[in-house]
Amino acid sequence: MTPISHYYHGKNRLFEKSFIVNYANISEKESDYIINVLSKIIL
């Protein structure tokens, strides 16, 4: 499993973020919220 920080700080952030959105079939706004919540929990 790839750490959230990889998607958040990686060089291909935009590409990988769009991949997450497409894969999960959720809106970009929702994915931002989910990533922010998860990163707060992890960090």
C-alpha positions as a LaTeX table, in Angstrom:
\begin{tabular}{lrrr}
\hline
Residue & $x$ (\AA) & $y$ (\AA) & $z$ (\AA) \\
\hline
Met1 & 0.00 & 0.00 & 0.00 \\
Thr2 & 1.35 & 3.41 & $-0.95$ \\
Pro3 & 1.54 & 5.98 & 1.86 \\
Ile4 & $-0.71$ & 9.03 & 1.61 \\
Ser5 & 2.40 & 11.20 & 1.82 \\
His6 & 3.58 & 9.72 & $-1.49$ \\
Tyr7 & 0.48 & 11.03 & $-3.25$ \\
Tyr8 & 0.59 & 14.30 & $-1.38$ \\
His9 & 4.26 & 15.18 & $-1.92$ \\
Gly10 & 5.23 & 13.06 & $-4.93$ \\
Lys11 & 6.52 & 14.52 & $-8.19$ \\
Asn12 & 3.53 & 13.09 & $-10.04$ \\
Arg13 & 1.04 & 14.40 & $-7.51$ \\
Leu14 & $-1.51$ & 15.69 & $-10.02$ \\
Phe15 & $-1.44$ & 12.52 & $-12.11$ \\
Glu16 & $-1.65$ & 10.20 & $-9.15$ \\
Lys17 & $-4.32$ & 12.30 & $-7.48$ \\
Ser18 & $-6.46$ & 12.15 & $-10.62$ \\
Phe19 & $-5.87$ & 8.40 & $-10.68$ \\
Ile20 & $-7.18$ & 8.11 & $-7.13$ \\
Val21 & $-10.25$ & 10.17 & $-8.04$ \\
Asn22 & $-10.99$ & 8.07 & $-11.13$ \\
Tyr23 & $-10.36$ & 4.79 & $-9.36$ \\
Ala24 & $-12.56$ & 5.61 & $-6.40$ \\
Asn25 & $-15.16$ & 7.38 & $-8.57$ \\
Ile26 & $-15.43$ & 10.37 & $-6.23$ \\
Ser27 & $-15.15$ & 14.08 & $-6.89$ \\
Glu28 & $-11.86$ & 15.95 & $-6.57$ \\
Lys29 & $-13.26$ & 18.00 & $-3.69$ \\
Glu30 & $-14.18$ & 14.84 & $-1.80$ \\
Ser31 & $-10.76$ & 13.32 & $-2.45$ \\
Asp32 & $-9.07$ & 16.46 & $-1.10$ \\
Tyr33 & $-11.14$ & 16.20 & 2.06 \\
Ile34 & $-10.44$ & 12.49 & 2.48 \\
Ile35 & $-6.70$ & 12.94 & 1.88 \\
Asn36 & $-6.56$ & 15.84 & 4.34 \\
Val37 & $-8.38$ & 13.85 & 7.03 \\
Leu38 & $-6.23$ & 10.77 & 6.51 \\
Ser39 & $-3.02$ & 12.78 & 6.53 \\
Lys40 & $-4.02$ & 14.42 & 9.82 \\
Ile41 & $-4.72$ & 11.01 & 11.34 \\
Ile42 & $-1.45$ & 9.54 & 10.05 \\
Leu43 & 0.65 & 12.59 & 10.90 \\
\hline
\end{tabular}
